[in-house]
PDB file of C-alpha atoms in Angstrom:
ATOM      1  CA  UNK A1146     -15.995 -11.375  -1.860  1.00 47.00           C
ATOM      2  CA  UNK A1147     -19.073  -9.658  -3.675  1.00 50.00           C
ATOM      3  CA  UNK A1148     -19.247  -6.178  -3.261  1.00 51.00           C
ATOM      4  CA  UNK A1149     -16.072  -5.959  -1.090  1.00 55.00           C
ATOM      5  CA  UNK A1150     -13.926  -7.550  -4.027  1.00 57.00           C
ATOM      6  CA  UNK A1151     -12.577  -3.621  -4.515  1.00 62.00           C
ATOM      7  CA  UNK A1152     -10.836  -3.744  -1.261  1.00 73.00           C
ATOM      8  CA  UNK A1153      -8.842  -7.075  -2.366  1.00 88.00           C
ATOM      9  CA  UNK A1154      -5.773  -7.313  -4.610  1.00 92.00           C
ATOM     10  CA  UNK A1155      -4.820  -9.962  -7.288  1.00 95.00           C
ATOM     11  CA  UNK A1156      -1.328 -10.917  -5.963  1.00 95.00           C
ATOM     12  CA  UNK A1157       1.398 -12.832  -7.454  1.00 95.00           C
ATOM     13  CA  UNK A1158       3.852 -13.926  -4.916  1.00 89.00           C
ATOM     14  CA  UNK A1159       5.955 -16.919  -3.865  1.00 80.00           C
ATOM     15  CA  UNK A1160       8.732 -15.899  -6.115  1.00 83.00           C
ATOM     16  CA  UNK A1161      10.281 -12.929  -8.034  1.00 94.00           C
ATOM     17  CA  UNK A1162       7.881 -12.205 -10.597  1.00 96.00           C
ATOM     18  CA  UNK A1163      10.080  -9.889 -12.731  1.00 96.00           C
ATOM     19  CA  UNK A1164      12.450 -12.271 -12.772  1.00 95.00           C
ATOM     20  CA  UNK A1165      10.858 -15.098 -14.442  1.00 95.00           C
ATOM     21  CA  UNK A1166      10.420 -15.720 -18.128  1.00 95.00           C
ATOM     22  CA  UNK A1167       9.068 -12.413 -19.544  1.00 95.00           C
ATOM     23  CA  UNK A1168       6.463 -14.021 -21.932  1.00 96.00           C
ATOM     24  CA  UNK A1169       5.206 -16.431 -18.718  1.00 96.00           C
ATOM     25  CA  UNK A1170       4.918 -13.129 -16.861  1.00 96.00           C
ATOM     26  CA  UNK A1171       2.866 -11.190 -19.256  1.00 97.00           C
ATOM     27  CA  UNK A1172       0.536 -14.461 -19.591  1.00 97.00           C
ATOM     28  CA  UNK A1173      -0.118 -14.171 -15.765  1.00 96.00           C
ATOM     29  CA  UNK A1174      -0.876 -10.623 -16.264  1.00 97.00           C
ATOM     30  CA  UNK A1175      -3.200 -11.249 -19.352  1.00 96.00           C
ATOM     31  CA  UNK A1176      -4.897 -13.991 -17.232  1.00 96.00           C
ATOM     32  CA  UNK A1177      -5.595 -11.405 -14.651  1.00 95.00           C
ATOM     33  CA  UNK A1178      -7.053  -8.780 -17.383  1.00 93.00           C
ATOM     34  CA  UNK A1179     -10.615  -9.901 -17.167  1.00 93.00           C
ATOM     35  CA  UNK A1180     -10.854  -9.636 -13.231  1.00 92.00           C
ATOM     36  CA  UNK A1181      -9.396  -6.197 -12.768  1.00 91.00           C
ATOM     37  CA  UNK A1182     -12.581  -4.209 -12.815  1.00 90.00           C
ATOM     38  CA  UNK A1183     -13.649  -6.429  -9.840  1.00 90.00           C
ATOM     39  CA  UNK A1184     -10.533  -5.673  -7.730  1.00 91.00           C
ATOM     40  CA  UNK A1185      -8.539  -2.935  -6.227  1.00 89.00           C
ATOM     41  CA  UNK A1186      -5.475  -3.656  -8.627  1.00 92.00           C
ATOM     42  CA  UNK A1187      -2.548  -6.428  -8.825  1.00 96.00           C
ATOM     43  CA  UNK A1188       0.170  -6.830  -6.270  1.00 97.00           C
ATOM     44  CA  UNK A1189       3.542  -8.262  -6.940  1.00 97.00           C
ATOM     45  CA  UNK A1190       6.704  -9.497  -5.376  1.00 97.00           C
ATOM     46  CA  UNK A1191      10.098  -9.518  -6.677  1.00 97.00           C
ATOM     47  CA  UNK A1192      13.953  -8.819  -6.227  1.00 97.00           C
ATOM     48  CA  UNK A1193      15.333  -5.252  -5.744  1.00 97.00           C
ATOM     49  CA  UNK A1194      17.919  -6.194  -8.805  1.00 97.00           C
ATOM     50  CA  UNK A1195      15.038  -7.200 -11.095  1.00 97.00           C
ATOM     51  CA  UNK A1196      13.147  -3.848 -11.306  1.00 97.00           C
ATOM     52  CA  UNK A1197      14.126  -1.283 -14.244  1.00 97.00           C
ATOM     53  CA  UNK A1198      12.244   1.341 -15.976  1.00 96.00           C
ATOM     54  CA  UNK A1199      11.359  -1.282 -18.857  1.00 97.00           C
ATOM     55  CA  UNK A1200       9.782  -3.900 -16.500  1.00 97.00           C
ATOM     56  CA  UNK A1201       7.819  -1.163 -14.453  1.00 98.00           C
ATOM     57  CA  UNK A1202       6.420   0.142 -17.814  1.00 97.00           C
ATOM     58  CA  UNK A1203       5.138  -3.494 -18.615  1.00 97.00           C
ATOM     59  CA  UNK A1204       3.642  -3.901 -15.101  1.00 97.00           C
ATOM     60  CA  UNK A1205       1.668  -0.535 -15.234  1.00 96.00           C
ATOM     61  CA  UNK A1206       0.213  -1.321 -18.660  1.00 96.00           C
ATOM     62  CA  UNK A1207      -1.342  -4.364 -17.254  1.00 96.00           C
ATOM     63  CA  UNK A1208      -2.791  -2.662 -14.037  1.00 95.00           C
ATOM     64  CA  UNK A1209      -0.270  -3.388 -11.483  1.00 97.00           C
ATOM     65  CA  UNK A1210      -0.443  -1.185  -8.555  1.00 96.00           C
ATOM     66  CA  UNK A1211       1.726  -2.626  -5.812  1.00 97.00           C
ATOM     67  CA  UNK A1212       5.401  -3.823  -5.871  1.00 98.00           C
ATOM     68  CA  UNK A1213       6.968  -5.606  -2.769  1.00 98.00           C
ATOM     69  CA  UNK A1214      10.724  -5.998  -2.664  1.00 98.00           C
ATOM     70  CA  UNK A1215      12.166  -8.894  -0.756  1.00 97.00           C
ATOM     71  CA  UNK A1216      15.191  -6.789   0.501  1.00 98.00           C
ATOM     72  CA  UNK A1217      15.433  -8.656   3.845  1.00 97.00           C
ATOM     73  CA  UNK A1218      18.459  -6.786   5.033  1.00 98.00           C
ATOM     74  CA  UNK A1219      20.332  -3.280   4.545  1.00 98.00           C
ATOM     75  CA  UNK A1220      23.349  -4.738   5.564  1.00 98.00           C
ATOM     76  CA  UNK A1221      25.627  -5.687   2.499  1.00 98.00           C
ATOM     77  CA  UNK A1222      27.546  -8.045   4.491  1.00 98.00           C
ATOM     78  CA  UNK A1223      24.456  -9.978   5.937  1.00 98.00           C
ATOM     79  CA  UNK A1224      23.021 -10.188   2.256  1.00 98.00           C
ATOM     80  CA  UNK A1225      26.394 -11.439   0.927  1.00 98.00           C
ATOM     81  CA  UNK A1226      26.539 -14.233   3.793  1.00 97.00           C
ATOM     82  CA  UNK A1227      22.904 -15.267   2.928  1.00 97.00           C
ATOM     83  CA  UNK A1228      23.920 -15.438  -0.840  1.00 95.00           C
ATOM     84  CA  UNK A1229      20.891 -12.872  -1.422  1.00 95.00           C
ATOM     85  CA  UNK A1230      22.544 -12.045  -4.549  1.00 95.00           C
ATOM     86  CA  UNK A1231      21.535  -8.167  -4.522  1.00 97.00           C
ATOM     87  CA  UNK A1232      23.232  -5.010  -2.615  1.00 98.00           C
ATOM     88  CA  UNK A1233      21.477  -2.651  -0.286  1.00 98.00           C
ATOM     89  CA  UNK A1234      22.030   0.029  -3.113  1.00 98.00           C
ATOM     90  CA  UNK A1235      20.053  -2.263  -5.489  1.00 98.00           C
ATOM     91  CA  UNK A1236      16.951  -1.672  -2.508  1.00 98.00           C
ATOM     92  CA  UNK A1237      17.476   1.762  -2.734  1.00 98.00           C
ATOM     93  CA  UNK A1238      17.527   2.287  -6.248  1.00 98.00           C
ATOM     94  CA  UNK A1239      14.666   0.080  -6.759  1.00 98.00           C
ATOM     95  CA  UNK A1240      12.362   1.792  -4.390  1.00 98.00           C
ATOM     96  CA  UNK A1241      12.946   5.161  -5.763  1.00 98.00           C
ATOM     97  CA  UNK A1242      12.122   3.937  -9.129  1.00 98.00           C
ATOM     98  CA  UNK A1243       9.112   2.275  -7.887  1.00 98.00           C
ATOM     99  CA  UNK A1244       7.843   5.244  -6.273  1.00 98.00           C
ATOM    100  CA  UNK A1245       8.600   7.625  -9.130  1.00 98.00           C
ATOM    101  CA  UNK A1246       6.570   5.373 -11.345  1.00 97.00           C
ATOM    102  CA  UNK A1247       3.435   5.522  -9.219  1.00 97.00           C
ATOM    103  CA  UNK A1248       3.454   2.262  -7.557  1.00 98.00           C
ATOM    104  CA  UNK A1249       2.671   1.342  -3.940  1.00 97.00           C
ATOM    105  CA  UNK A1250       5.998   0.450  -2.447  1.00 98.00           C
ATOM    106  CA  UNK A1251       6.285  -2.577   0.190  1.00 98.00           C
ATOM    107  CA  UNK A1252       9.422  -3.668   1.845  1.00 98.00           C
ATOM    108  CA  UNK A1253      10.121  -7.305   3.069  1.00 97.00           C
ATOM    109  CA  UNK A1254      12.537  -7.793   5.854  1.00 98.00           C
ATOM    110  CA  UNK A1255      13.808 -10.802   7.745  1.00 97.00           C
ATOM    111  CA  UNK A1256      15.350 -10.778  11.134  1.00 98.00           C
ATOM    112  CA  UNK A1257      17.820 -12.664  12.838  1.00 97.00           C
ATOM    113  CA  UNK A1258      19.499 -13.846   9.474  1.00 98.00           C
ATOM    114  CA  UNK A1259      23.021 -15.584   9.578  1.00 97.00           C
ATOM    115  CA  UNK A1260      25.402 -12.901  10.138  1.00 97.00           C
ATOM    116  CA  UNK A1261      22.890 -10.295  11.348  1.00 98.00           C
ATOM    117  CA  UNK A1262      22.026  -9.045  14.743  1.00 98.00           C
ATOM    118  CA  UNK A1263      19.765  -6.851  16.960  1.00 97.00           C
ATOM    119  CA  UNK A1264      21.604  -3.628  15.736  1.00 98.00           C
ATOM    120  CA  UNK A1265      21.759  -4.685  12.167  1.00 98.00           C
ATOM    121  CA  UNK A1266      18.021  -5.422  12.017  1.00 98.00           C
ATOM    122  CA  UNK A1267      17.188  -2.286  13.895  1.00 98.00           C
ATOM    123  CA  UNK A1268      19.575  -0.309  11.184  1.00 98.00           C
ATOM    124  CA  UNK A1269      17.851  -2.266   8.497  1.00 98.00           C
ATOM    125  CA  UNK A1270      14.488  -0.661   9.487  1.00 98.00           C
ATOM    126  CA  UNK A1271      15.741   2.884   9.937  1.00 98.00           C
ATOM    127  CA  UNK A1272      16.943   2.255   6.545  1.00 98.00           C
ATOM    128  CA  UNK A1273      13.432   1.079   5.131  1.00 98.00           C
ATOM    129  CA  UNK A1274      11.597   4.256   6.973  1.00 98.00           C
ATOM    130  CA  UNK A1275      13.968   6.499   4.988  1.00 98.00           C
ATOM    131  CA  UNK A1276      12.745   4.816   2.002  1.00 98.00           C
ATOM    132  CA  UNK A1277       8.896   5.770   2.848  1.00 98.00           C
ATOM    133  CA  UNK A1278       7.442   2.584   1.743  1.00 98.00           C
ATOM    134  CA  UNK A1279       3.410   2.357   1.999  1.00 98.00           C
ATOM    135  CA  UNK A1280       3.715  -1.204   3.605  1.00 98.00           C
ATOM    136  CA  UNK A1281       6.353  -3.608   5.074  1.00 98.00           C
ATOM    137  CA  UNK A1282       6.324  -7.368   6.183  1.00 98.00           C
ATOM    138  CA  UNK A1283       8.550  -8.715   8.722  1.00 98.00           C
ATOM    139  CA  UNK A1284       9.532 -12.374   9.067  1.00 96.00           C
ATOM    140  CA  UNK A1285      11.693 -13.533  11.762  1.00 96.00           C
ATOM    141  CA  UNK A1286      14.220 -16.474  10.207  1.00 96.00           C
ATOM    142  CA  UNK A1287      13.115 -19.711  10.615  1.00 94.00           C
ATOM    143  CA  UNK A1288      15.814 -22.396   9.717  1.00 95.00           C
ATOM    144  CA  UNK A1289      14.049 -24.880   7.460  1.00 95.00           C
ATOM    145  CA  UNK A1290      15.614 -28.563   7.473  1.00 95.00           C
ATOM    146  CA  UNK A1291      18.152 -29.753   4.505  1.00 95.00           C
ATOM    147  CA  UNK A1292      19.356 -26.336   4.071  1.00 95.00           C
ATOM    148  CA  UNK A1293      22.680 -24.707   4.471  1.00 95.00           C
ATOM    149  CA  UNK A1294      21.376 -22.503   7.200  1.00 95.00           C
ATOM    150  CA  UNK A1295      20.561 -25.740   8.924  1.00 95.00           C
ATOM    151  CA  UNK A1296      23.962 -27.283   8.289  1.00 96.00           C
ATOM    152  CA  UNK A1297      25.269 -24.040  10.098  1.00 96.00           C
ATOM    153  CA  UNK A1298      22.782 -24.396  12.935  1.00 96.00           C
ATOM    154  CA  UNK A1299      23.666 -28.316  13.547  1.00 95.00           C
ATOM    155  CA  UNK A1300      27.323 -27.238  13.582  1.00 96.00           C
ATOM    156  CA  UNK A1301      26.824 -24.196  16.080  1.00 96.00           C
ATOM    157  CA  UNK A1302      28.199 -21.776  13.517  1.00 97.00           C
ATOM    158  CA  UNK A1303      24.620 -20.004  13.288  1.00 97.00           C
ATOM    159  CA  UNK A1304      22.697 -19.297  16.467  1.00 95.00           C
ATOM    160  CA  UNK A1305      19.270 -17.955  15.926  1.00 95.00           C
ATOM    161  CA  UNK A1306      17.519 -15.716  18.307  1.00 96.00           C
ATOM    162  CA  UNK A1307      15.353 -17.343  20.853  1.00 95.00           C
ATOM    163  CA  UNK A1308      11.591 -16.581  20.845  1.00 95.00           C
ATOM    164  CA  UNK A1309      11.943 -14.230  23.532  1.00 95.00           C
ATOM    165  CA  UNK A1310      14.796 -12.054  21.866  1.00 96.00           C
ATOM    166  CA  UNK A1311      12.794 -12.373  18.271  1.00 97.00           C
ATOM    167  CA  UNK A1312       9.455 -10.987  20.189  1.00 97.00           C
ATOM    168  CA  UNK A1313      11.806  -8.104  22.090  1.00 97.00           C
ATOM    169  CA  UNK A1314      13.127  -6.972  18.366  1.00 98.00           C
ATOM    170  CA  UNK A1315      10.006  -6.911  16.699  1.00 98.00           C
ATOM    171  CA  UNK A1316       7.887  -5.183  19.227  1.00 97.00           C
ATOM    172  CA  UNK A1317      10.270  -2.541  18.769  1.00 97.00           C
ATOM    173  CA  UNK A1318      10.136  -2.688  14.762  1.00 98.00           C
ATOM    174  CA  UNK A1319       6.410  -2.376  15.201  1.00 98.00           C
ATOM    175  CA  UNK A1320       6.471   0.851  17.244  1.00 96.00           C
ATOM    176  CA  UNK A1321       9.156   2.147  14.763  1.00 97.00           C
ATOM    177  CA  UNK A1322       7.037   1.610  11.646  1.00 98.00           C
ATOM    178  CA  UNK A1323       3.720   2.393  13.645  1.00 95.00           C
ATOM    179  CA  UNK A1324       5.262   5.995  14.367  1.00 95.00           C
ATOM    180  CA  UNK A1325       5.882   6.803  10.704  1.00 97.00           C
ATOM    181  CA  UNK A1326       2.562   5.297   9.700  1.00 96.00           C
ATOM    182  CA  UNK A1327       3.924   2.584   7.918  1.00 98.00           C
ATOM    183  CA  UNK A1328       1.721  -0.281   7.939  1.00 97.00           C
ATOM    184  CA  UNK A1329       2.818  -3.803   8.787  1.00 97.00           C
ATOM    185  CA  UNK A1330       0.866  -5.981   6.694  1.00 96.00           C
ATOM    186  CA  UNK A1331       2.467  -8.930   8.098  1.00 96.00           C
ATOM    187  CA  UNK A1332       4.462 -10.090  10.983  1.00 97.00           C
ATOM    188  CA  UNK A1333       5.730 -13.556  10.997  1.00 93.00           C
ATOM    189  CA  UNK A1334       5.095 -16.677   9.079  1.00 90.00           C
ATOM    190  CA  UNK A1335       1.600 -18.189   8.411  1.00 88.00           C
ATOM    191  CA  UNK A1336       1.162 -21.445  10.301  1.00 86.00           C
ATOM    192  CA  UNK A1337       1.254 -24.837   8.609  1.00 89.00           C
ATOM    193  CA  UNK A1338       1.880 -28.154   9.278  1.00 89.00           C
ATOM    194  CA  UNK A1339       4.611 -28.441   6.978  1.00 88.00           C
ATOM    195  CA  UNK A1340       6.442 -25.224   8.437  1.00 89.00           C
ATOM    196  CA  UNK A1341       6.319 -26.915  11.830  1.00 87.00           C
ATOM    197  CA  UNK A1342       7.334 -30.349  10.709  1.00 91.00           C
ATOM    198  CA  UNK A1343      10.310 -29.178   8.534  1.00 91.00           C
ATOM    199  CA  UNK A1344      11.740 -26.523  10.658  1.00 92.00           C
ATOM    200  CA  UNK A1345      14.691 -26.473  13.630  1.00 92.00           C
ATOM    201  CA  UNK A1346      14.912 -24.537  16.729  1.00 87.00           C
ATOM    202  CA  UNK A1347      12.133 -23.243  18.839  1.00 85.00           C
ATOM    203  CA  UNK A1348      11.877 -19.734  17.454  1.00 84.00           C
ATOM    204  CA  UNK A1349       8.681 -20.101  15.163  1.00 88.00           C
ATOM    205  CA  UNK A1350       5.313 -19.221  17.211  1.00 91.00           C
ATOM    206  CA  UNK A1351       2.013 -19.367  15.519  1.00 91.00           C
ATOM    207  CA  UNK A1352       0.843 -16.339  17.259  1.00 93.00           C
ATOM    208  CA  UNK A1353       4.087 -14.165  16.861  1.00 95.00           C
ATOM    209  CA  UNK A1354       2.309 -11.038  16.255  1.00 95.00           C
ATOM    210  CA  UNK A1355      -0.049 -11.085  19.447  1.00 96.00           C
ATOM    211  CA  UNK A1356       3.164 -12.040  21.464  1.00 96.00           C
ATOM    212  CA  UNK A1357       4.942  -8.970  19.848  1.00 97.00           C
ATOM    213  CA  UNK A1358       1.890  -6.624  20.428  1.00 97.00           C
ATOM    214  CA  UNK A1359       1.473  -7.848  24.173  1.00 97.00           C
ATOM    215  CA  UNK A1360       5.432  -7.131  24.668  1.00 97.00           C
ATOM    216  CA  UNK A1361       4.654  -3.673  23.437  1.00 97.00           C
ATOM    217  CA  UNK A1362       2.033  -2.908  26.197  1.00 97.00           C
ATOM    218  CA  UNK A1363       3.966  -4.739  28.801  1.00 97.00           C
ATOM    219  CA  UNK A1364       7.241  -2.470  28.299  1.00 96.00           C
ATOM    220  CA  UNK A1365       5.291   0.747  27.820  1.00 96.00           C
ATOM    221  CA  UNK A1366       3.372  -0.020  31.448  1.00 96.00           C
ATOM    222  CA  UNK A1367       6.663  -0.960  33.086  1.00 95.00           C
ATOM    223  CA  UNK A1368       8.336   2.391  31.626  1.00 94.00           C
ATOM    224  CA  UNK A1369       5.456   4.433  32.858  1.00 94.00           C
ATOM    225  CA  UNK A1370       5.395   3.162  36.163  1.00 94.00           C
ATOM    226  CA  UNK A1371       8.954   2.355  37.199  1.00 90.00           C
ATOM    227  CA  UNK A1372       9.631   5.621  39.161  1.00 87.00           C
ATOM    228  CA  UNK A1373       6.375   5.359  40.963  1.00 89.00           C
ATOM    229  CA  UNK A1374       6.116   4.620  44.451  1.00 90.00           C
ATOM    230  CA  UNK A1375       2.537   3.248  44.069  1.00 91.00           C
ATOM    231  CA  UNK A1376       1.918  -0.088  42.840  1.00 93.00           C
ATOM    232  CA  UNK A1377      -1.962   0.481  42.223  1.00 95.00           C
ATOM    233  CA  UNK A1378      -2.841   2.068  38.848  1.00 96.00           C
ATOM    234  CA  UNK A1379      -5.700   3.119  36.460  1.00 96.00           C
ATOM    235  CA  UNK A1380      -4.839   1.995  33.115  1.00 97.00           C
ATOM    236  CA  UNK A1381      -6.156   3.389  30.308  1.00 97.00           C
ATOM    237  CA  UNK A1382      -6.042   1.895  26.862  1.00 97.00           C
ATOM    238  CA  UNK A1383      -8.210   1.943  23.732  1.00 97.00           C
ATOM    239  CA  UNK A1384     -10.923  -0.722  24.253  1.00 97.00           C
ATOM    240  CA  UNK A1385     -10.040  -2.476  20.781  1.00 96.00           C
ATOM    241  CA  UNK A1386      -6.388  -3.050  22.508  1.00 97.00           C
ATOM    242  CA  UNK A1387      -7.731  -5.025  25.565  1.00 96.00           C
ATOM    243  CA  UNK A1388      -6.269  -8.442  24.463  1.00 96.00           C
ATOM    244  CA  UNK A1389      -3.148  -6.738  23.613  1.00 96.00           C
ATOM    245  CA  UNK A1390      -2.431  -5.184  26.595  1.00 97.00           C
ATOM    246  CA  UNK A1391      -3.611  -8.300  28.768  1.00 96.00           C
ATOM    247  CA  UNK A1392      -1.242 -10.607  26.590  1.00 95.00           C
ATOM    248  CA  UNK A1393      -2.045 -14.068  25.417  1.00 92.00           C
ATOM    249  CA  UNK A1394      -3.452 -15.877  27.809  1.00 92.00           C
ATOM    250  CA  UNK A1395      -3.593 -13.011  30.146  1.00 95.00           C
ATOM    251  CA  UNK A1396       0.164 -13.157  30.409  1.00 95.00           C
ATOM    252  CA  UNK A1397       0.878  -9.671  30.948  1.00 96.00           C
ATOM    253  CA  UNK A1398      -1.486  -9.286  33.555  1.00 95.00           C
ATOM    254  CA  UNK A1399      -0.251 -12.527  35.562  1.00 96.00           C
ATOM    255  CA  UNK A1400       3.175 -10.977  35.318  1.00 95.00           C
ATOM    256  CA  UNK A1401       2.405  -7.542  36.545  1.00 95.00           C
ATOM    257  CA  UNK A1402       0.066  -9.074  39.325  1.00 95.00           C
ATOM    258  CA  UNK A1403       2.871 -11.436  40.542  1.00 95.00           C
ATOM    259  CA  UNK A1404       5.237  -8.300  40.849  1.00 93.00           C
ATOM    260  CA  UNK A1405       2.688  -6.835  43.112  1.00 94.00           C
ATOM    261  CA  UNK A1406       0.795  -4.437  40.719  1.00 95.00           C
ATOM    262  CA  UNK A1407      -2.749  -3.708  41.252  1.00 95.00           C
ATOM    263  CA  UNK A1408      -4.464  -2.598  37.739  1.00 95.00           C
ATOM    264  CA  UNK A1409      -7.818  -1.264  37.143  1.00 96.00           C
ATOM    265  CA  UNK A1410      -8.171  -1.087  33.606  1.00 97.00           C
ATOM    266  CA  UNK A1411     -10.289   1.646  32.021  1.00 97.00           C
ATOM    267  CA  UNK A1412     -10.994   2.487  28.306  1.00 97.00           C
ATOM    268  CA  UNK A1413     -10.230   5.731  26.164  1.00 97.00           C
ATOM    269  CA  UNK A1414     -11.455   5.681  22.638  1.00 97.00           C
ATOM    270  CA  UNK A1415      -9.204   8.616  21.941  1.00 97.00           C
ATOM    271  CA  UNK A1416      -5.896   6.553  22.616  1.00 96.00           C
ATOM    272  CA  UNK A1417      -3.862   5.062  19.538  1.00 93.00           C
ATOM    273  CA  UNK A1418      -3.978   1.235  19.655  1.00 93.00           C
ATOM    274  CA  UNK A1419      -0.394   1.006  21.212  1.00 95.00           C
ATOM    275  CA  UNK A1420      -1.074   4.146  23.459  1.00 96.00           C
ATOM    276  CA  UNK A1421      -1.646   3.684  27.325  1.00 96.00           C
ATOM    277  CA  UNK A1422      -1.942   5.695  30.288  1.00 96.00           C
ATOM    278  CA  UNK A1423      -0.950   4.640  33.893  1.00 94.00           C
ATOM    279  CA  UNK A1424      -2.496   6.747  36.690  1.00 93.00           C
ATOM    280  CA  UNK A1425      -1.833   6.112  40.160  1.00 92.00           C
TER     281      UNK A1425
END
């Protein structure tokens, strides 16, 4: 990483960092100490019900700068059905405490959990926005084999979102968070052969974020042109957004052309990354 190391963070993820044995937690932080001067800080993830003033004091003394909470949902019935072990109030209290102590706050949500629906997921996003986090991560639920959720899926008790439904929902969430200048640092799960091999259903896609971004532009174009008599448009986008507008394998362009639209793409660097203008 060389001179760019200061733009990176040391991260402790994959579990609830403040819920592990305290001695082991401080051993890990001690191990990171010699490298702190070369990095931008330390980022950890943890449970919302495992945050208090005392542990935040410990984290700050070791140079932790960012704390992400595995909130997943802000609907108490969904949290209970999925055995999360914490409440929406825990998320609220922990978030306020983290921000009050000068840490960068990150919130993680899962869409399509057992017992959830579009309305509840949208309300979770709205609740996140009210807490003013610096960052969010959005993970569509993927069913893993040999789990309780897999049993519910096989029995028909749980019906996950289809891929198209997940894309539709998460494209809306992107717009919501972007509008509030909340950075989405992850959308969808990292690809791995193990994930594909050990998951059920067909709602996982390795390029999920790209599908969602393309959906934003597709919906925006149709909304802008729905009451126009002409189907021939000059479309202005930021030059960096070309691939997003075209869609994966030019899926957006092909779909619009098959609907009779004639599109002449032009660039305007003053436009935001999801902005679009359509002029007949």
